[in-house]
mmCIF file of the C-alpha atoms, coordinates in Angstrom:
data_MODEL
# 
_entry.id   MODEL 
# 
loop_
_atom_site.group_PDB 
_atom_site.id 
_atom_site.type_symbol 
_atom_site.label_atom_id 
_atom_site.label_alt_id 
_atom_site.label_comp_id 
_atom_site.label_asym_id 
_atom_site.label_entity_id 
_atom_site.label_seq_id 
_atom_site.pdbx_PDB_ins_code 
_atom_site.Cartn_x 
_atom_site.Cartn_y 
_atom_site.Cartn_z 
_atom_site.occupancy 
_atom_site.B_iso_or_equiv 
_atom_site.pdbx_formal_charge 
_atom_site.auth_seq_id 
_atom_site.auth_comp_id 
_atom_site.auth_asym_id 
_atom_site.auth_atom_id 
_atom_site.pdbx_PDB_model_num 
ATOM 1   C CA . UNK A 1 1   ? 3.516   35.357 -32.312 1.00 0.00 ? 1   UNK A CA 1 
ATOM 2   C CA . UNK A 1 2   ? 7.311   35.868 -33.120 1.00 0.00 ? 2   UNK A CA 1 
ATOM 3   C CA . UNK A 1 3   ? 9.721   38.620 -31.300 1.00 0.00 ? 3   UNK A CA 1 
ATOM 4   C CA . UNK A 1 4   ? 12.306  40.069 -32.709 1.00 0.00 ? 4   UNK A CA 1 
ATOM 5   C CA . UNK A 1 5   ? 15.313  40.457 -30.333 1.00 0.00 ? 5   UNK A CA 1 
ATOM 6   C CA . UNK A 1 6   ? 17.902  43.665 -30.847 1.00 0.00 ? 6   UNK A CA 1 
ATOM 7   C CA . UNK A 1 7   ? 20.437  42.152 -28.455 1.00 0.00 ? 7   UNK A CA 1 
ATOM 8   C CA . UNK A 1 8   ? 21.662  39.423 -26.342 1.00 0.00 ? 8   UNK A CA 1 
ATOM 9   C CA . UNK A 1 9   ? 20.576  40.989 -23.151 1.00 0.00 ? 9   UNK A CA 1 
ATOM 10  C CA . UNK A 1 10  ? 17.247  41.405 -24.229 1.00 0.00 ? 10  UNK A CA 1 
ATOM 11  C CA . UNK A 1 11  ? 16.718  37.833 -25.800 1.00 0.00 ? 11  UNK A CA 1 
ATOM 12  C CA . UNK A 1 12  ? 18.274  36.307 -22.174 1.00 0.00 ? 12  UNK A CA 1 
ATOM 13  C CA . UNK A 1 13  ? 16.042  38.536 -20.561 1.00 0.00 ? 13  UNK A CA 1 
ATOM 14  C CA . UNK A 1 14  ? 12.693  37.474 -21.967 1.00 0.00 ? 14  UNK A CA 1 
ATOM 15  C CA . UNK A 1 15  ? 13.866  33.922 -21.786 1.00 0.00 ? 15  UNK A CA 1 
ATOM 16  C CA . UNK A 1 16  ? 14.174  34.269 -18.178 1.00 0.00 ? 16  UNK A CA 1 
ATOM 17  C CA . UNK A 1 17  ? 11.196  35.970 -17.347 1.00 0.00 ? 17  UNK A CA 1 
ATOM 18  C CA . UNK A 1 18  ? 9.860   32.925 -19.283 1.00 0.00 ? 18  UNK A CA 1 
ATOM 19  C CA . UNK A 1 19  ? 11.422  30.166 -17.168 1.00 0.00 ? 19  UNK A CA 1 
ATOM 20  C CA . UNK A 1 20  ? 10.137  31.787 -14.266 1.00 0.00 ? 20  UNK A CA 1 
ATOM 21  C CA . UNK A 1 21  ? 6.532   31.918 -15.105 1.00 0.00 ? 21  UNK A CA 1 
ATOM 22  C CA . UNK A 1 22  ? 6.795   28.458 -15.767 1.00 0.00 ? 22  UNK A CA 1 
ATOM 23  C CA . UNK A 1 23  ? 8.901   27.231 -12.970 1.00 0.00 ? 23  UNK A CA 1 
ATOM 24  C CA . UNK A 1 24  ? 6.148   29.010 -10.871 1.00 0.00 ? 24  UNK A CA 1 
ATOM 25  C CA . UNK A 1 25  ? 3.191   27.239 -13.032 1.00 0.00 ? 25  UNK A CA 1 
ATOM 26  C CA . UNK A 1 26  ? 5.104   23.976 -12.343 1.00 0.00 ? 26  UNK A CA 1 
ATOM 27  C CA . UNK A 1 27  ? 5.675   24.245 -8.853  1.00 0.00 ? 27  UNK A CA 1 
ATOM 28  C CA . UNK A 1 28  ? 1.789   25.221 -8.175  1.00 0.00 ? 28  UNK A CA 1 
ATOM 29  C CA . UNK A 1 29  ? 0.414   22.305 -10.143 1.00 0.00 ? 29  UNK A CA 1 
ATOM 30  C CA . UNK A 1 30  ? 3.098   20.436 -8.711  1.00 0.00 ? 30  UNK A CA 1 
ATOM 31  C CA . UNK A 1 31  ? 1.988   21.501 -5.216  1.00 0.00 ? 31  UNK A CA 1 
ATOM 32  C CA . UNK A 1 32  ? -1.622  20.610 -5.837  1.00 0.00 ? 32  UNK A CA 1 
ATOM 33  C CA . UNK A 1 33  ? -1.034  17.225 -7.261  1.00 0.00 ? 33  UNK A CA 1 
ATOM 34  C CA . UNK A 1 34  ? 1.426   16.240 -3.994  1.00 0.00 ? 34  UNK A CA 1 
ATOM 35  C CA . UNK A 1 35  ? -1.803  16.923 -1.869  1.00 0.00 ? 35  UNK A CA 1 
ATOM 36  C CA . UNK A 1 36  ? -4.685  15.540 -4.376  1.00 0.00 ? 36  UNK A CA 1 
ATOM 37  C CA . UNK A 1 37  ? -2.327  12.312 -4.496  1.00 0.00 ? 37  UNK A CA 1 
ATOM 38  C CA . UNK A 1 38  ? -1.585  12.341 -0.577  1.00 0.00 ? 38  UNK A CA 1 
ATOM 39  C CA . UNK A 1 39  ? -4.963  12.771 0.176   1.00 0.00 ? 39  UNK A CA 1 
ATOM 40  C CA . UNK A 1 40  ? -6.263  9.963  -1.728  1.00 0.00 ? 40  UNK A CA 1 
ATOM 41  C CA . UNK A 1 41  ? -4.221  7.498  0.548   1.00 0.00 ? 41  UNK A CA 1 
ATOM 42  C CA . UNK A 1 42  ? -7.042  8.623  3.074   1.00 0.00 ? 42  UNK A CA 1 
ATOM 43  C CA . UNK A 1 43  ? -9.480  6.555  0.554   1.00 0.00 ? 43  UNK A CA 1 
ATOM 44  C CA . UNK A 1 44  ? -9.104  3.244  2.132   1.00 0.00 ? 44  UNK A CA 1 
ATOM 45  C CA . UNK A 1 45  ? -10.695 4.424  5.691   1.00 0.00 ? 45  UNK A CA 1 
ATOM 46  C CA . UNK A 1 46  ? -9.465  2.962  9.025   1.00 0.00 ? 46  UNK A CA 1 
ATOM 47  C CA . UNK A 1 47  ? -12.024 1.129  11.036  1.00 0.00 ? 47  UNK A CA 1 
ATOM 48  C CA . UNK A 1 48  ? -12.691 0.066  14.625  1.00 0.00 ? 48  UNK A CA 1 
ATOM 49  C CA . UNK A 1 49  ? -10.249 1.420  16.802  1.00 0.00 ? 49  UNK A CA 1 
ATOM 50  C CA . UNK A 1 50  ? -7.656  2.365  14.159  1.00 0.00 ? 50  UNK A CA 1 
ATOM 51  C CA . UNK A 1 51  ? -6.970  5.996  14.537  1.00 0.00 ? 51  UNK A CA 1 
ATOM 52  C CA . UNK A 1 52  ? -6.010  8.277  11.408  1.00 0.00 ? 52  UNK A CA 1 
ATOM 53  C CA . UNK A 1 53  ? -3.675  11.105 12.355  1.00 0.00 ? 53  UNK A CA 1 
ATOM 54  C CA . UNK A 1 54  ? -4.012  12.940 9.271   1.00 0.00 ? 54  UNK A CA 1 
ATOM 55  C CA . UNK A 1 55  ? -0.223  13.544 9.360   1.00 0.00 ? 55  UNK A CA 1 
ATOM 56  C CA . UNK A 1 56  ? 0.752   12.731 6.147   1.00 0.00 ? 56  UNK A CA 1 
ATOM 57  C CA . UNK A 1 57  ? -1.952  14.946 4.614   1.00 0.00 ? 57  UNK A CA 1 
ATOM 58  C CA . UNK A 1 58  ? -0.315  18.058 6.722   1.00 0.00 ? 58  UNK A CA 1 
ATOM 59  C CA . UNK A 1 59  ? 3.243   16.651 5.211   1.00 0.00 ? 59  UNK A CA 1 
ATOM 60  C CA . UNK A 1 60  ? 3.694   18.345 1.687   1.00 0.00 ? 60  UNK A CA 1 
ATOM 61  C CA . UNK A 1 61  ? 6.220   20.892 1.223   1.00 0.00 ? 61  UNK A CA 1 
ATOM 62  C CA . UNK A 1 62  ? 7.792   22.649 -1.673  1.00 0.00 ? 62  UNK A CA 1 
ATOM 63  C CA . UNK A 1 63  ? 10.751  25.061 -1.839  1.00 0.00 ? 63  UNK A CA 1 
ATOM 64  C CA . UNK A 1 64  ? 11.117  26.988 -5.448  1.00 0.00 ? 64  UNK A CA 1 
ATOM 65  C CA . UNK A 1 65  ? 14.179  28.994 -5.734  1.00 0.00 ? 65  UNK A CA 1 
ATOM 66  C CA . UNK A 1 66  ? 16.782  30.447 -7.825  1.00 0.00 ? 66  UNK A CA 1 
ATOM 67  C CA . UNK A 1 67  ? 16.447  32.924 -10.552 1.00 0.00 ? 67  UNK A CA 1 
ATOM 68  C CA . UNK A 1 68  ? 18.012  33.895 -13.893 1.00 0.00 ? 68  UNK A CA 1 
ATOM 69  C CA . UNK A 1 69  ? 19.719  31.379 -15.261 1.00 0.00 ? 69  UNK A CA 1 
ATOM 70  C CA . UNK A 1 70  ? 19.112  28.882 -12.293 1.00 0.00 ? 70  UNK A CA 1 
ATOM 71  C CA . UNK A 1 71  ? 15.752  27.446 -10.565 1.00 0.00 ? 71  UNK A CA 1 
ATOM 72  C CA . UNK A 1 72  ? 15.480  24.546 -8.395  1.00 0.00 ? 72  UNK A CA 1 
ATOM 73  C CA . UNK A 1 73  ? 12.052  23.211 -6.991  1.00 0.00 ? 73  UNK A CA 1 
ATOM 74  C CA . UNK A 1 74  ? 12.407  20.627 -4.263  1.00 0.00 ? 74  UNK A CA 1 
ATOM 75  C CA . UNK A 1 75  ? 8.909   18.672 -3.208  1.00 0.00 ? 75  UNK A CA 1 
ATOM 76  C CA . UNK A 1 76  ? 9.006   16.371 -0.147  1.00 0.00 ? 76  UNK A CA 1 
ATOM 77  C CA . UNK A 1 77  ? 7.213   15.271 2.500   1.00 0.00 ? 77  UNK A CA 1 
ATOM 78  C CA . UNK A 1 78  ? 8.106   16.393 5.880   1.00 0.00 ? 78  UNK A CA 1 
ATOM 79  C CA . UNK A 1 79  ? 9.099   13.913 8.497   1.00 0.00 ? 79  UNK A CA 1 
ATOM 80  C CA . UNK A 1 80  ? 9.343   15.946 11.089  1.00 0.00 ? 80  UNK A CA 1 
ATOM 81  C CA . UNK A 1 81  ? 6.330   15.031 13.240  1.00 0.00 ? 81  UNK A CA 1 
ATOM 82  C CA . UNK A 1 82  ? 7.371   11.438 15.551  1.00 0.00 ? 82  UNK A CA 1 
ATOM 83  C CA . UNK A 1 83  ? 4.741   8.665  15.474  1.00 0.00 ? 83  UNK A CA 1 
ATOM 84  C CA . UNK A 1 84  ? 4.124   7.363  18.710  1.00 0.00 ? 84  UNK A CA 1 
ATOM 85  C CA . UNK A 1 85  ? 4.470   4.378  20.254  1.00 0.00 ? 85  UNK A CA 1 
ATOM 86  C CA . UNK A 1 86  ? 5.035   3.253  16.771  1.00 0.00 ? 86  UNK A CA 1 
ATOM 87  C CA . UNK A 1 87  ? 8.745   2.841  17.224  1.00 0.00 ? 87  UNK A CA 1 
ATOM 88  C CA . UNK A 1 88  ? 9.593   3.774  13.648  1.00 0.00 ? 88  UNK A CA 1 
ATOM 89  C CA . UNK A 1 89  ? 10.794  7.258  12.518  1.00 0.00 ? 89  UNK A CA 1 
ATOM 90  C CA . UNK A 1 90  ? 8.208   8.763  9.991   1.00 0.00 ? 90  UNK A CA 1 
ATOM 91  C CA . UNK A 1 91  ? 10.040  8.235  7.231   1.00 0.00 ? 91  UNK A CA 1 
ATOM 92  C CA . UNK A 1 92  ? 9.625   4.935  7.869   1.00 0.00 ? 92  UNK A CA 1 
ATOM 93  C CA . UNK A 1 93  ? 6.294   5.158  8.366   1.00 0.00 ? 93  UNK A CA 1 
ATOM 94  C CA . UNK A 1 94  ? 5.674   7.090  4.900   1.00 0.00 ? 94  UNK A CA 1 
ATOM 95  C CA . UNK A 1 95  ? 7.534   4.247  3.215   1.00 0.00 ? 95  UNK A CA 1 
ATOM 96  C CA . UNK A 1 96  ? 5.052   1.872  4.651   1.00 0.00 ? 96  UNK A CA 1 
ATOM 97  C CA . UNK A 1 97  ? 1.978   4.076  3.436   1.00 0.00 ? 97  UNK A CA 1 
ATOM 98  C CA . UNK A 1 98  ? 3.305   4.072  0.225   1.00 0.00 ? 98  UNK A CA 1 
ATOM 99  C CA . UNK A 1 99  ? 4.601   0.737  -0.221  1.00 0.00 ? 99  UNK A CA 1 
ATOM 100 C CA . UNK A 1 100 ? 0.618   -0.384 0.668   1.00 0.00 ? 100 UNK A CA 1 
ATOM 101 C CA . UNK A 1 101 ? 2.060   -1.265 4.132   1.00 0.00 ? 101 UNK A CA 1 
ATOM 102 C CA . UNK A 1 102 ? -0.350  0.763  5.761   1.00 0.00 ? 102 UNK A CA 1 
ATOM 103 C CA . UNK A 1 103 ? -4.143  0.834  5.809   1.00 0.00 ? 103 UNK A CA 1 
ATOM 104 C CA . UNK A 1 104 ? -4.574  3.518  3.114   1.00 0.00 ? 104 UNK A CA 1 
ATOM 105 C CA . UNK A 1 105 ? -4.085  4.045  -1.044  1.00 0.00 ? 105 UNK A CA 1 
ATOM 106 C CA . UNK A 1 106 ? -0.439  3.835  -1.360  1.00 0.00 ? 106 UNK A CA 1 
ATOM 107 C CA . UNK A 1 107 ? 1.832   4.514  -4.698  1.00 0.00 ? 107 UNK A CA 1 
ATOM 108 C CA . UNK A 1 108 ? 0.610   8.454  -3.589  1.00 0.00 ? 108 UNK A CA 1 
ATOM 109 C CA . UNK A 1 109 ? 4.380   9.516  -4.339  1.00 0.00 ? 109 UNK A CA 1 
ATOM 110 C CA . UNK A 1 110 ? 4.529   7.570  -6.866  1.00 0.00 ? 110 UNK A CA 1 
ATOM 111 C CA . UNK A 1 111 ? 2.035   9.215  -8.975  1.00 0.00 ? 111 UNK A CA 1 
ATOM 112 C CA . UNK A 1 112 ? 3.290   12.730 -7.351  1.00 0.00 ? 112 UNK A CA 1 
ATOM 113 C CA . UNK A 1 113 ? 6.653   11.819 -9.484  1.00 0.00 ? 113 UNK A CA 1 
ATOM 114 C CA . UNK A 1 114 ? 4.558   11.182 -12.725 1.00 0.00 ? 114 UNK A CA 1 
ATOM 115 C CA . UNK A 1 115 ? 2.473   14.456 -12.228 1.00 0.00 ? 115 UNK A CA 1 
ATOM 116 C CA . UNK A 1 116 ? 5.536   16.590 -12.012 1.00 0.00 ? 116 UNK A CA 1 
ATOM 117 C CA . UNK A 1 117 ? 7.161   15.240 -15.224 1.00 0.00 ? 117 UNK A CA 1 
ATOM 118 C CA . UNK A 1 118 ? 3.635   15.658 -16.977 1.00 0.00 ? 118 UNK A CA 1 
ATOM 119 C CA . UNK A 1 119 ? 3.613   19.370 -15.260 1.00 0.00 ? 119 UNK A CA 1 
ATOM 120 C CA . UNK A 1 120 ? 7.487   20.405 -16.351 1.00 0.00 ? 120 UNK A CA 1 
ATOM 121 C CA . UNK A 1 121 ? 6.279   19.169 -20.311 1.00 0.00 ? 121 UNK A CA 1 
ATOM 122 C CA . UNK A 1 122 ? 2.972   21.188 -20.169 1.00 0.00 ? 122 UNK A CA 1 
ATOM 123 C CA . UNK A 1 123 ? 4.255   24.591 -18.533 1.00 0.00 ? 123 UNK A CA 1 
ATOM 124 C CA . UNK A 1 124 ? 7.806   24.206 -20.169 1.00 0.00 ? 124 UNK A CA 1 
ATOM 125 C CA . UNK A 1 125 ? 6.226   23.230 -23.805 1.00 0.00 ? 125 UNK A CA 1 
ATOM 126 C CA . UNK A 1 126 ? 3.867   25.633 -24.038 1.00 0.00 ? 126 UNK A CA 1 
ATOM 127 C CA . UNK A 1 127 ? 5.941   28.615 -23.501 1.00 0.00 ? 127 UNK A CA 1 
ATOM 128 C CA . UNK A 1 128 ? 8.840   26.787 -25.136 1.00 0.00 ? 128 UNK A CA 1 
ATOM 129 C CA . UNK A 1 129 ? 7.197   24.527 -28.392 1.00 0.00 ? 129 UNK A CA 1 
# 
């Protein structure tokens, strides 16, 4: 379905209300995939007397902002939360999990960064072909 556009305003307008929708689309999917993929780390159990903190399932965090002709999305982790008597920061610690350092599935933000390109193509394209 074509539309037909009887000034600048109006073409910018729709073209922004359809950015939105799919910076929103992105950012949910986005969202979801962060946890699916952080939660999978938890895969490989601990045993004996190795204790899971579940931090780094609790860690995913997105920001989506802007609007009109600008939208940024930032997805991270947060390192807030101080392993103890570790001795390492958390960031430190995250690098570990995903680096296979740790017991658990690592490469989790790895494949975070693959689902968000595949998520931008899908809920850009479709709207945007």
């Amino acid at each position: 379905m074509s539309k037909t556009f009887n000034s600048w305003s109006a073409l910018k307008s729709a073209l922004q209300k359809e950015v939105a929708s799919a910076m929103e689309e992105t950012a949910t999917k986005s969202f979801m995939d962060v946890h699916k993929n952080v939660d999978a780390f938890y895969s490989i159990g601990g045993s004996g007397a190795y204790q899971r903190t579940g931090q780094l399932a609790e860690s995913p965090e997105i920001m989506l902002s802007g609007g009109g002709d600008n939208y940024s999305m930032e997805l991270g982790l947060d390192t807030d939360f101080r392993y103890s008597p570790s001795g390492r920061d958390t960031a430190t610690i995250y690098t570990f999990a995903e680096e296979n350092g740790l017991r658990g599935k690592g490469a989790f933000w790895r494949k975070t960064k693959e689902d968000v390109k595949k998520n931008i193509k899908e809920s850009f394209g479709k709207r945007f072909e």
